[in-house]
Amino acid sequence: MKRISVGTKLHLTVMFVFLSFAVAFTLFQHVREKQYKIDNLEIRLQAFNESMDDALHYIGKYDEKTLSGYVKRNKIPGLRVTLIKPDGKVFFDNIRKDYANFSNHSNRKEVKAALKYGSGSEIDRTSSTLKRHYFYSATYFKKDGFIIRSAMPYDNNLTESLKTDQHYIWFSLTAIVILTLVLYKFTGPLGRNITKLRSFASKADHNESLDTEDLMEFPGDELGEIAEKIIKLYKRLQSTRKEQNILKRQLTQNVAHELKTPVASIQGYLETILNNSNINEETRLQFMQRCYAQSQRLTALLQDISTLNRMDDAPHLIDFTSVNISQTVRDIIKDTELQLSEKQMKFNNLLPDNIVINGSQSLVYSIFRNLTDNAIAYAGVGTEITLSATDNINEWQFIFKDNGIGVRHEHLARLFERFYLVDKGRSRKMGGTGLGLAIVKNAVLLHKGTIKVENRKEGGLMFTFFLKK
């Protein structure tokens, strides 16, 4: 069985609520208007009763002729006037004159109310005397000792006067038709959007293709725009996830390959030593030294991987403290003094004293140490390294450059990739892990900065990066 769409449900629900309100309003208005007309009629009859009593006081007579003459002079069509004593006995009626045959009126509803409250009425009651329906209104004049009751017959004229106005009913029906059209125009696109979103959610849940015709276009309203953005965002996340999976596989393969190389070298040297008991001491020492060198490379590789994982998986757990970059760079120059000397290189430290930022001491050290090690390894013999800094109010701008050979342009965009080596053979020979510049970039980003690299016109590489204070 086909499910009712959300748009249809919304349309029907709103229509039901509005129809309920319209019916309730119509009934209320009908009763209210009818009661208003009844009240007006009662006020007119009560006013007649009051006027008749005032006129009788002025005339000073209460005989049959005087009473009948007053009623006739008012010329109200069909009006019946009855005067009743407090004991219920009728002593005047302008229509019927056989008073001896009148039943006692003390039990009439309007008479009982008039005796108790001063006035009373009965909307629709058949007269037991005249056998007709009347609208009764009675007023008790206690000082005069009688009740004046006026009544209008329920004929076509009275029914028409009490008939409620039907215009508001037509107004309600017109409003319902207009609202139906407006709601349909509004809930139609809304329902289609929701239906498409439900289709999208179902396809996404079952890993089905989202490149289907029903998900291509949405109505041009706010919900349609939101739905399109949700689907685009989901597709982007899917694409990103696929790229991440590819990168993860590549990273796993690279890690396995990089670990495999030193491990295989260590294993090969150790097997040679173990399987050749007559190997001379000099050769054994040489193999052991090579094993140690490979173990150092393996240790450096594991440390770099651990650093990157820490920045990727738990950056919020990295402690930030006050870091003196000027002192950190001086320490690095001192630590690499021997390597610089071996390459006949010079480090021009142009940093001002006491550059202090809020950051991670170990990661800040990694930034400048990896850049320095990278320059020592690849800039070339007899080159110079220059480090300078500029205060940009909320951040420090650093320029780290050398005057070496640089790299070819096609390699620049990938220098910060993990395990990317411009010259793999040369890099491994020099003990490089391929993770140094990746650590530099991630550490800079973690300190809310940016970094870029370019070849200098004069020759060599130049890294420009920013670190928040």
Short mmCIF file of C-alpha atoms in Angstrom, two decimals:
data_model
loop_
_atom_site.label_atom_id
_atom_site.label_comp_id
_atom_site.label_asym_id
_atom_site.label_seq_id
_atom_site.Cartn_x
_atom_site.Cartn_y
_atom_site.Cartn_z
CA MET A 1 0.00 0.00 0.00
CA LYS A 2 1.33 3.43 -1.00
CA ARG A 3 2.29 5.63 1.91
CA ILE A 4 0.79 9.11 2.22
CA SER A 5 3.47 11.74 1.70
CA VAL A 6 4.45 14.16 4.43
CA GLY A 7 3.25 17.09 2.31
CA THR A 8 -0.19 15.49 1.90
CA LYS A 9 -0.34 14.75 5.63
CA LEU A 10 0.59 18.34 6.42
CA HIS A 11 -1.98 19.65 3.94
CA LEU A 12 -4.75 17.45 5.34
CA THR A 13 -3.82 18.26 8.93
CA VAL A 14 -3.84 22.02 8.37
CA MET A 15 -7.09 21.77 6.41
CA PHE A 16 -8.69 19.72 9.20
CA VAL A 17 -7.62 22.26 11.81
CA PHE A 18 -8.87 25.16 9.72
CA LEU A 19 -12.16 23.41 8.88
CA SER A 20 -12.70 22.64 12.55
CA PHE A 21 -12.04 26.27 13.37
CA ALA A 22 -14.33 27.45 10.53
CA VAL A 23 -17.20 25.19 11.64
CA ALA A 24 -16.80 26.23 15.27
CA PHE A 25 -16.64 29.90 14.24
CA THR A 26 -19.73 29.53 12.03
CA LEU A 27 -21.74 27.86 14.77
CA PHE A 28 -20.61 30.40 17.33
CA GLN A 29 -21.42 33.29 15.01
CA HIS A 30 -24.81 31.76 14.19
CA VAL A 31 -25.78 31.37 17.84
CA ARG A 32 -24.32 34.76 18.73
CA GLU A 33 -26.18 36.61 15.98
CA LYS A 34 -29.45 34.84 16.73
CA GLN A 35 -29.09 35.64 20.42
CA TYR A 36 -28.29 39.26 19.53
CA LYS A 37 -31.51 39.56 17.51
CA ILE A 38 -33.51 37.88 20.25
CA ASP A 39 -32.05 40.29 22.79
CA ASN A 40 -32.95 43.23 20.55
CA LEU A 41 -36.53 41.98 20.21
CA GLU A 42 -36.79 41.48 23.95
CA ILE A 43 -35.47 45.01 24.54
CA ARG A 44 -38.14 46.37 22.15
CA LEU A 45 -40.92 44.49 23.96
CA GLN A 46 -39.61 45.50 27.37
CA ALA A 47 -39.47 49.12 26.13
CA PHE A 48 -43.09 48.79 24.98
CA ASN A 49 -44.07 47.48 28.42
CA GLU A 50 -42.33 50.41 30.10
CA SER A 51 -43.90 52.93 27.69
CA MET A 52 -47.37 51.47 28.22
CA ASP A 53 -47.06 51.68 31.98
CA ASP A 54 -45.86 55.31 31.73
CA ALA A 55 -48.77 56.16 29.39
CA LEU A 56 -51.32 54.54 31.73
CA HIS A 57 -49.92 56.56 34.63
CA TYR A 58 -50.28 59.69 32.55
CA ILE A 59 -53.86 58.83 31.46
CA GLY A 60 -54.82 57.64 34.93
CA LYS A 61 -57.22 54.98 33.68
CA TYR A 62 -56.97 51.16 33.41
CA ASP A 63 -60.36 50.33 31.79
CA GLU A 64 -60.81 48.08 28.78
CA LYS A 65 -61.32 50.95 26.35
CA THR A 66 -58.22 52.84 27.44
CA LEU A 67 -56.00 49.75 27.34
CA SER A 68 -57.26 48.60 23.91
CA GLY A 69 -56.96 52.10 22.51
CA TYR A 70 -53.31 52.37 23.60
CA VAL A 71 -52.40 49.06 21.99
CA LYS A 72 -54.11 50.00 18.72
CA ARG A 73 -52.37 53.38 18.57
CA ASN A 74 -48.93 51.70 18.56
CA LYS A 75 -49.79 49.85 15.34
CA ILE A 76 -47.36 46.95 15.90
CA PRO A 77 -48.51 44.13 13.57
CA GLY A 78 -49.59 41.00 15.45
CA LEU A 79 -48.73 42.42 18.87
CA ARG A 80 -50.54 40.76 21.75
CA VAL A 81 -50.67 42.53 25.12
CA THR A 82 -51.84 40.86 28.32
CA LEU A 83 -52.15 42.37 31.81
CA ILE A 84 -51.89 39.89 34.65
CA LYS A 85 -52.30 40.27 38.36
CA PRO A 86 -49.61 38.85 40.68
CA ASP A 87 -51.89 35.88 41.47
CA GLY A 88 -51.90 34.92 37.78
CA LYS A 89 -55.37 36.17 36.90
CA VAL A 90 -55.69 37.88 33.50
CA PHE A 91 -57.69 41.10 33.53
CA PHE A 92 -56.85 42.37 30.03
CA ASP A 93 -55.96 40.90 26.65
CA ASN A 94 -56.18 42.83 23.41
CA ILE A 95 -57.08 39.74 21.34
CA ARG A 96 -59.32 37.57 23.53
CA LYS A 97 -61.90 39.05 25.88
CA ASP A 98 -63.48 36.08 27.72
CA TYR A 99 -61.37 36.59 30.83
CA ALA A 100 -63.43 34.15 32.89
CA ASN A 101 -62.23 31.33 30.67
CA PHE A 102 -58.52 32.27 30.87
CA SER A 103 -56.38 29.77 32.72
CA ASN A 104 -54.23 31.03 35.58
CA HIS A 105 -50.95 32.43 34.25
CA SER A 106 -48.91 32.25 37.43
CA ASN A 107 -47.09 29.15 36.17
CA ARG A 108 -45.97 30.78 32.90
CA LYS A 109 -42.19 30.97 32.65
CA GLU A 110 -42.04 34.66 31.73
CA VAL A 111 -44.55 35.56 34.49
CA LYS A 112 -42.64 33.64 37.17
CA ALA A 113 -39.37 35.33 36.08
CA ALA A 114 -41.00 38.78 36.09
CA LEU A 115 -42.38 38.27 39.62
CA LYS A 116 -38.96 37.11 40.82
CA TYR A 117 -36.55 39.38 38.88
CA GLY A 118 -38.76 42.21 37.58
CA SER A 119 -38.76 40.96 33.98
CA GLY A 120 -38.76 37.70 32.09
CA SER A 121 -39.19 36.19 28.64
CA GLU A 122 -40.04 32.99 26.81
CA ILE A 123 -38.55 32.65 23.34
CA ASP A 124 -40.92 30.17 21.73
CA ARG A 125 -44.02 28.75 23.37
CA THR A 126 -47.43 27.76 22.07
CA SER A 127 -50.18 29.81 23.60
CA SER A 128 -52.70 27.53 25.32
CA THR A 129 -55.33 30.22 24.75
CA LEU A 130 -54.77 31.09 21.08
CA LYS A 131 -52.96 27.92 19.98
CA ARG A 132 -50.16 29.91 18.29
CA HIS A 133 -46.42 30.25 18.88
CA TYR A 134 -45.41 33.50 20.53
CA PHE A 135 -42.34 35.32 21.75
CA TYR A 136 -43.24 36.57 25.24
CA SER A 137 -41.71 39.38 27.30
CA ALA A 138 -43.22 40.28 30.70
CA THR A 139 -42.49 43.19 33.08
CA TYR A 140 -43.71 43.36 36.68
CA PHE A 141 -44.73 46.78 37.94
CA LYS A 142 -44.87 46.18 41.64
CA LYS A 143 -46.22 49.65 42.56
CA ASP A 144 -49.12 49.22 40.15
CA GLY A 145 -49.76 45.64 41.21
CA PHE A 146 -49.84 44.03 37.77
CA ILE A 147 -47.68 42.52 35.02
CA ILE A 148 -47.63 43.79 31.46
CA ARG A 149 -46.81 41.00 29.02
CA SER A 150 -46.27 41.76 25.36
CA ALA A 151 -45.89 39.02 22.76
CA MET A 152 -45.08 38.72 19.07
CA PRO A 153 -46.44 35.80 17.04
CA TYR A 154 -43.89 33.43 15.48
CA ASP A 155 -45.04 34.11 11.93
CA ASN A 156 -43.02 34.59 8.76
CA ASN A 157 -42.23 38.21 9.60
CA LEU A 158 -40.76 37.37 13.02
CA THR A 159 -38.92 34.34 11.69
CA GLU A 160 -37.39 36.47 8.96
CA SER A 161 -36.35 39.18 11.43
CA LEU A 162 -34.69 36.62 13.68
CA LYS A 163 -33.01 34.86 10.77
CA THR A 164 -29.24 35.10 11.00
CA ASP A 165 -27.14 36.73 8.29
CA GLN A 166 -25.63 34.13 5.96
CA HIS A 167 -22.88 36.32 4.54
CA TYR A 168 -20.28 35.14 7.03
CA ILE A 169 -20.96 31.55 5.98
CA TRP A 170 -20.14 32.42 2.36
CA PHE A 171 -17.12 34.32 3.62
CA SER A 172 -15.94 31.23 5.53
CA LEU A 173 -16.43 29.00 2.48
CA THR A 174 -14.52 31.43 0.27
CA ALA A 175 -11.70 31.60 2.82
CA ILE A 176 -11.57 27.78 2.93
CA VAL A 177 -11.27 27.56 -0.86
CA ILE A 178 -8.53 30.21 -0.96
CA LEU A 179 -6.65 28.58 1.92
CA THR A 180 -6.91 25.20 0.21
CA LEU A 181 -5.29 26.58 -2.94
CA VAL A 182 -2.60 28.44 -0.99
CA LEU A 183 -1.82 25.40 1.17
CA TYR A 184 -1.66 23.17 -1.88
CA LYS A 185 0.77 25.55 -3.54
CA PHE A 186 2.89 25.66 -0.37
CA THR A 187 2.71 22.03 0.77
CA GLY A 188 3.14 20.64 -2.77
CA PRO A 189 6.82 21.66 -3.13
CA LEU A 190 7.33 21.01 0.58
CA GLY A 191 6.03 17.48 0.22
CA ARG A 192 8.17 16.85 -2.87
CA ASN A 193 11.26 18.13 -1.05
CA ILE A 194 10.61 15.91 1.95
CA THR A 195 9.88 12.92 -0.30
CA LYS A 196 13.19 13.47 -2.12
CA LEU A 197 15.02 13.85 1.18
CA ARG A 198 13.50 10.58 2.35
CA SER A 199 14.59 8.95 -0.91
CA PHE A 200 18.08 10.40 -0.38
CA ALA A 201 18.22 9.10 3.21
CA SER A 202 17.11 5.62 2.08
CA LYS A 203 19.67 5.50 -0.74
CA ALA A 204 22.43 6.81 1.53
CA ASP A 205 21.54 4.22 4.19
CA HIS A 206 21.77 1.40 1.64
CA ASN A 207 24.88 2.82 -0.06
CA GLU A 208 23.01 3.22 -3.36
CA SER A 209 23.97 5.68 -6.08
CA LEU A 210 22.79 9.25 -5.48
CA ASP A 211 23.19 10.27 -9.13
CA THR A 212 19.55 9.56 -9.96
CA GLU A 213 17.02 11.78 -11.71
CA ASP A 214 14.81 12.23 -8.63
CA LEU A 215 17.69 13.79 -6.71
CA MET A 216 18.92 16.14 -9.43
CA GLU A 217 16.58 19.11 -9.00
CA PHE A 218 14.58 20.50 -6.10
CA PRO A 219 11.88 23.22 -6.01
CA GLY A 220 13.38 26.69 -5.72
CA ASP A 221 12.40 27.43 -2.11
CA GLU A 222 14.33 27.52 1.16
CA LEU A 223 13.79 23.83 1.92
CA GLY A 224 14.81 22.93 -1.63
CA GLU A 225 18.05 24.88 -1.23
CA ILE A 226 18.72 23.21 2.12
CA ALA A 227 18.01 19.76 0.64
CA GLU A 228 20.38 20.40 -2.28
CA LYS A 229 23.10 21.58 0.11
CA ILE A 230 22.62 18.50 2.32
CA ILE A 231 23.01 16.17 -0.65
CA LYS A 232 26.00 18.10 -2.00
CA LEU A 233 27.59 18.04 1.44
CA TYR A 234 26.97 14.31 1.76
CA LYS A 235 28.49 13.70 -1.69
CA ARG A 236 31.47 15.83 -0.73
CA LEU A 237 31.88 13.85 2.49
CA GLN A 238 31.62 10.61 0.53
CA SER A 239 34.28 11.84 -1.89
CA THR A 240 36.46 12.99 1.00
CA ARG A 241 36.01 9.63 2.72
CA LYS A 242 37.05 7.81 -0.45
CA GLU A 243 40.08 10.06 -0.79
CA GLN A 244 40.93 9.47 2.86
CA ASN A 245 40.63 5.72 2.37
CA ILE A 246 42.93 5.94 -0.64
CA LEU A 247 45.40 8.09 1.29
CA LYS A 248 45.18 5.74 4.25
CA ARG A 249 45.99 2.75 2.04
CA GLN A 250 48.84 4.67 0.45
CA LEU A 251 50.07 5.74 3.87
CA THR A 252 49.90 2.17 5.15
CA GLN A 253 51.81 0.96 2.11
CA ASN A 254 54.40 3.72 2.51
CA VAL A 255 54.82 3.02 6.23
CA ALA A 256 55.19 -0.70 5.52
CA HIS A 257 57.70 0.03 2.78
CA GLU A 258 59.71 2.51 4.86
CA LEU A 259 59.79 0.12 7.83
CA LYS A 260 60.61 -2.82 5.63
CA THR A 261 63.81 -1.25 4.27
CA PRO A 262 65.74 -0.76 7.57
CA VAL A 263 64.34 -3.98 9.05
CA ALA A 264 65.47 -5.97 5.99
CA SER A 265 68.92 -4.34 6.17
CA ILE A 266 69.29 -5.14 9.88
CA GLN A 267 68.11 -8.70 9.30
CA GLY A 268 70.50 -9.17 6.38
CA TYR A 269 73.54 -7.94 8.31
CA LEU A 270 72.68 -10.02 11.38
CA GLU A 271 72.10 -13.18 9.28
CA THR A 272 75.50 -12.66 7.63
CA ILE A 273 77.18 -12.38 11.02
CA LEU A 274 75.34 -15.41 12.47
CA ASN A 275 75.87 -17.66 9.45
CA ASN A 276 79.55 -16.85 9.08
CA SER A 277 81.34 -17.75 12.30
CA ASN A 278 84.74 -17.16 10.70
CA ILE A 279 83.97 -13.55 9.69
CA ASN A 280 86.82 -11.25 10.67
CA GLU A 281 86.40 -8.72 13.44
CA GLU A 282 86.70 -5.69 11.21
CA THR A 283 83.87 -6.85 8.91
CA ARG A 284 81.69 -7.82 11.91
CA LEU A 285 82.16 -4.35 13.43
CA GLN A 286 81.32 -2.74 10.11
CA PHE A 287 78.08 -4.77 9.84
CA MET A 288 77.16 -3.96 13.43
CA GLN A 289 77.67 -0.25 12.77
CA ARG A 290 75.39 -0.49 9.74
CA CYS A 291 72.77 -2.30 11.86
CA TYR A 292 72.95 0.51 14.41
CA ALA A 293 72.58 3.15 11.70
CA GLN A 294 69.47 1.39 10.34
CA SER A 295 68.02 1.08 13.86
CA GLN A 296 68.51 4.82 14.33
CA ARG A 297 66.68 5.46 11.08
CA LEU A 298 63.91 3.10 12.22
CA THR A 299 63.67 4.93 15.57
CA ALA A 300 63.47 8.32 13.82
CA LEU A 301 60.77 7.00 11.50
CA LEU A 302 58.66 5.68 14.40
CA GLN A 303 59.08 8.92 16.30
CA ASP A 304 57.94 10.96 13.28
CA ILE A 305 54.92 8.69 12.75
CA SER A 306 54.04 9.01 16.45
CA THR A 307 54.29 12.82 16.25
CA LEU A 308 52.00 12.99 13.22
CA ASN A 309 49.47 10.61 14.78
CA ARG A 310 49.42 12.70 17.94
CA MET A 311 48.67 15.87 15.94
CA ASP A 312 46.00 14.09 13.84
CA ASP A 313 44.19 12.12 16.53
CA ALA A 314 44.48 14.16 19.72
CA PRO A 315 45.45 17.78 19.03
CA HIS A 316 43.37 18.89 22.06
CA LEU A 317 45.64 16.86 24.34
CA ILE A 318 48.77 18.76 23.28
CA ASP A 319 49.81 21.14 26.05
CA PHE A 320 50.37 24.77 25.08
CA THR A 321 52.75 26.87 27.15
CA SER A 322 54.90 29.94 26.70
CA VAL A 323 57.58 29.07 24.10
CA ASN A 324 60.68 31.21 23.50
CA ILE A 325 61.37 30.67 19.80
CA SER A 326 64.57 32.74 19.83
CA GLN A 327 66.12 30.43 22.44
CA THR A 328 64.77 27.32 20.68
CA VAL A 329 66.48 28.31 17.41
CA ARG A 330 69.76 29.04 19.23
CA ASP A 331 69.58 25.53 20.75
CA ILE A 332 68.98 23.98 17.32
CA ILE A 333 71.96 25.83 15.83
CA LYS A 334 74.10 24.53 18.67
CA ASP A 335 72.76 20.95 18.24
CA THR A 336 73.45 20.96 14.48
CA GLU A 337 76.79 22.74 14.66
CA LEU A 338 78.72 19.61 13.72
CA GLN A 339 76.52 18.81 10.68
CA LEU A 340 76.75 22.43 9.49
CA SER A 341 80.51 22.34 9.86
CA GLU A 342 80.78 19.08 7.91
CA LYS A 343 78.84 20.65 5.02
CA GLN A 344 80.75 23.95 5.35
CA MET A 345 77.39 25.67 5.82
CA LYS A 346 76.52 28.88 7.66
CA PHE A 347 73.31 29.59 9.63
CA ASN A 348 72.38 33.30 9.60
CA ASN A 349 70.08 33.74 12.59
CA LEU A 350 68.36 37.14 12.17
CA LEU A 351 65.66 36.57 14.76
CA PRO A 352 65.14 39.31 17.36
CA ASP A 353 65.60 38.32 20.98
CA ASN A 354 62.73 36.89 23.04
CA ILE A 355 60.18 35.92 20.39
CA VAL A 356 57.56 34.30 22.61
CA ILE A 357 54.34 32.57 21.54
CA ASN A 358 51.75 30.35 23.17
CA GLY A 359 52.40 26.91 21.75
CA SER A 360 53.83 23.43 22.12
CA GLN A 361 57.54 23.43 22.92
CA SER A 362 58.18 20.06 21.26
CA LEU A 363 56.26 20.92 18.07
CA VAL A 364 57.84 24.36 17.72
CA TYR A 365 61.22 22.67 18.09
CA SER A 366 60.17 20.15 15.37
CA ILE A 367 59.26 22.97 12.96
CA PHE A 368 62.66 24.68 13.05
CA ARG A 369 64.67 21.48 13.50
CA ASN A 370 63.10 19.73 10.51
CA LEU A 371 63.57 22.79 8.30
CA THR A 372 67.19 23.00 9.41
CA ASP A 373 67.84 19.27 8.88
CA ASN A 374 66.17 19.47 5.47
CA ALA A 375 68.41 22.37 4.41
CA ILE A 376 71.56 20.66 5.72
CA ALA A 377 70.66 17.48 3.84
CA TYR A 378 69.73 18.98 0.46
CA ALA A 379 70.90 22.60 0.10
CA GLY A 380 74.43 21.60 -0.79
CA VAL A 381 78.00 22.10 0.43
CA GLY A 382 79.08 25.65 1.23
CA THR A 383 75.54 27.09 1.24
CA GLU A 384 73.90 29.43 3.74
CA ILE A 385 70.70 29.24 5.76
CA THR A 386 68.94 32.47 6.72
CA LEU A 387 66.11 32.77 9.25
CA SER A 388 64.28 36.06 9.85
CA ALA A 389 61.03 37.12 11.52
CA THR A 390 58.53 40.01 11.30
CA ASP A 391 56.11 41.06 14.02
CA ASN A 392 52.56 41.24 12.51
CA ILE A 393 50.68 42.31 15.68
CA ASN A 394 48.78 39.04 16.36
CA GLU A 395 51.27 36.69 14.73
CA TRP A 396 54.90 36.26 13.76
CA GLN A 397 55.93 35.84 10.14
CA PHE A 398 59.01 33.67 9.65
CA ILE A 399 61.11 33.29 6.50
CA PHE A 400 63.44 30.29 6.39
CA LYS A 401 65.56 30.19 3.22
CA ASP A 402 68.75 28.79 1.77
CA ASN A 403 70.80 29.53 -1.34
CA GLY A 404 71.15 25.93 -2.41
CA ILE A 405 70.01 24.06 -5.50
CA GLY A 406 66.25 24.14 -4.74
CA VAL A 407 63.86 21.60 -6.28
CA ARG A 408 62.17 21.29 -9.62
CA HIS A 409 58.84 23.14 -9.87
CA GLU A 410 56.74 19.98 -10.23
CA HIS A 411 57.87 18.80 -6.79
CA LEU A 412 56.95 21.99 -4.87
CA ALA A 413 53.23 21.23 -4.45
CA ARG A 414 53.99 17.81 -2.93
CA LEU A 415 56.85 18.64 -0.58
CA PHE A 416 54.55 18.58 2.47
CA GLU A 417 53.05 15.16 1.62
CA ARG A 418 53.90 12.30 3.92
CA PHE A 419 56.68 10.03 2.66
CA TYR A 420 57.13 12.17 -0.45
CA LEU A 421 60.80 12.14 -1.42
CA VAL A 422 62.20 14.17 -4.31
CA ASP A 423 65.20 11.83 -4.60
CA LYS A 424 64.30 8.59 -2.83
CA GLY A 425 67.73 7.00 -3.11
CA ARG A 426 69.53 10.09 -1.86
CA SER A 427 67.01 10.69 0.93
CA ARG A 428 67.30 7.16 2.31
CA LYS A 429 71.06 7.31 2.08
CA MET A 430 70.98 10.45 4.21
CA GLY A 431 68.56 8.91 6.72
CA GLY A 432 65.50 10.91 5.70
CA THR A 433 62.08 9.52 6.62
CA GLY A 434 59.97 11.59 4.23
CA LEU A 435 57.89 12.90 7.16
CA GLY A 436 59.88 15.96 8.25
CA LEU A 437 58.07 18.57 6.14
CA ALA A 438 54.70 16.91 6.82
CA ILE A 439 55.39 17.40 10.53
CA VAL A 440 56.35 21.03 9.86
CA LYS A 441 53.08 21.77 8.04
CA ASN A 442 50.85 20.03 10.60
CA ALA A 443 52.63 21.74 13.49
CA VAL A 444 52.21 25.16 11.85
CA LEU A 445 48.51 24.49 11.24
CA LEU A 446 48.10 23.36 14.84
CA HIS A 447 49.43 26.76 15.91
CA LYS A 448 46.72 28.43 13.74
CA GLY A 449 49.22 29.43 11.08
CA THR A 450 49.90 28.83 7.40
CA ILE A 451 52.98 27.83 5.43
CA LYS A 452 54.11 27.91 1.81
CA VAL A 453 57.27 27.00 -0.07
CA GLU A 454 58.80 28.42 -3.25
CA ASN A 455 62.02 28.45 -5.20
CA ARG A 456 64.09 31.60 -4.86
CA LYS A 457 65.15 33.44 -8.00
CA GLU A 458 68.69 33.52 -6.63
CA GLY A 459 68.55 29.76 -6.07
CA GLY A 460 67.45 27.64 -3.14
CA LEU A 461 64.19 27.16 -1.25
CA MET A 462 62.22 29.66 0.82
CA PHE A 463 59.63 28.67 3.43
CA THR A 464 57.28 31.42 4.60
CA PHE A 465 55.08 30.59 7.57
CA PHE A 466 53.07 32.27 10.32
CA LEU A 467 52.63 31.36 13.99
CA LYS A 468 49.97 32.92 16.23
CA LYS A 469 51.28 34.68 19.27
#
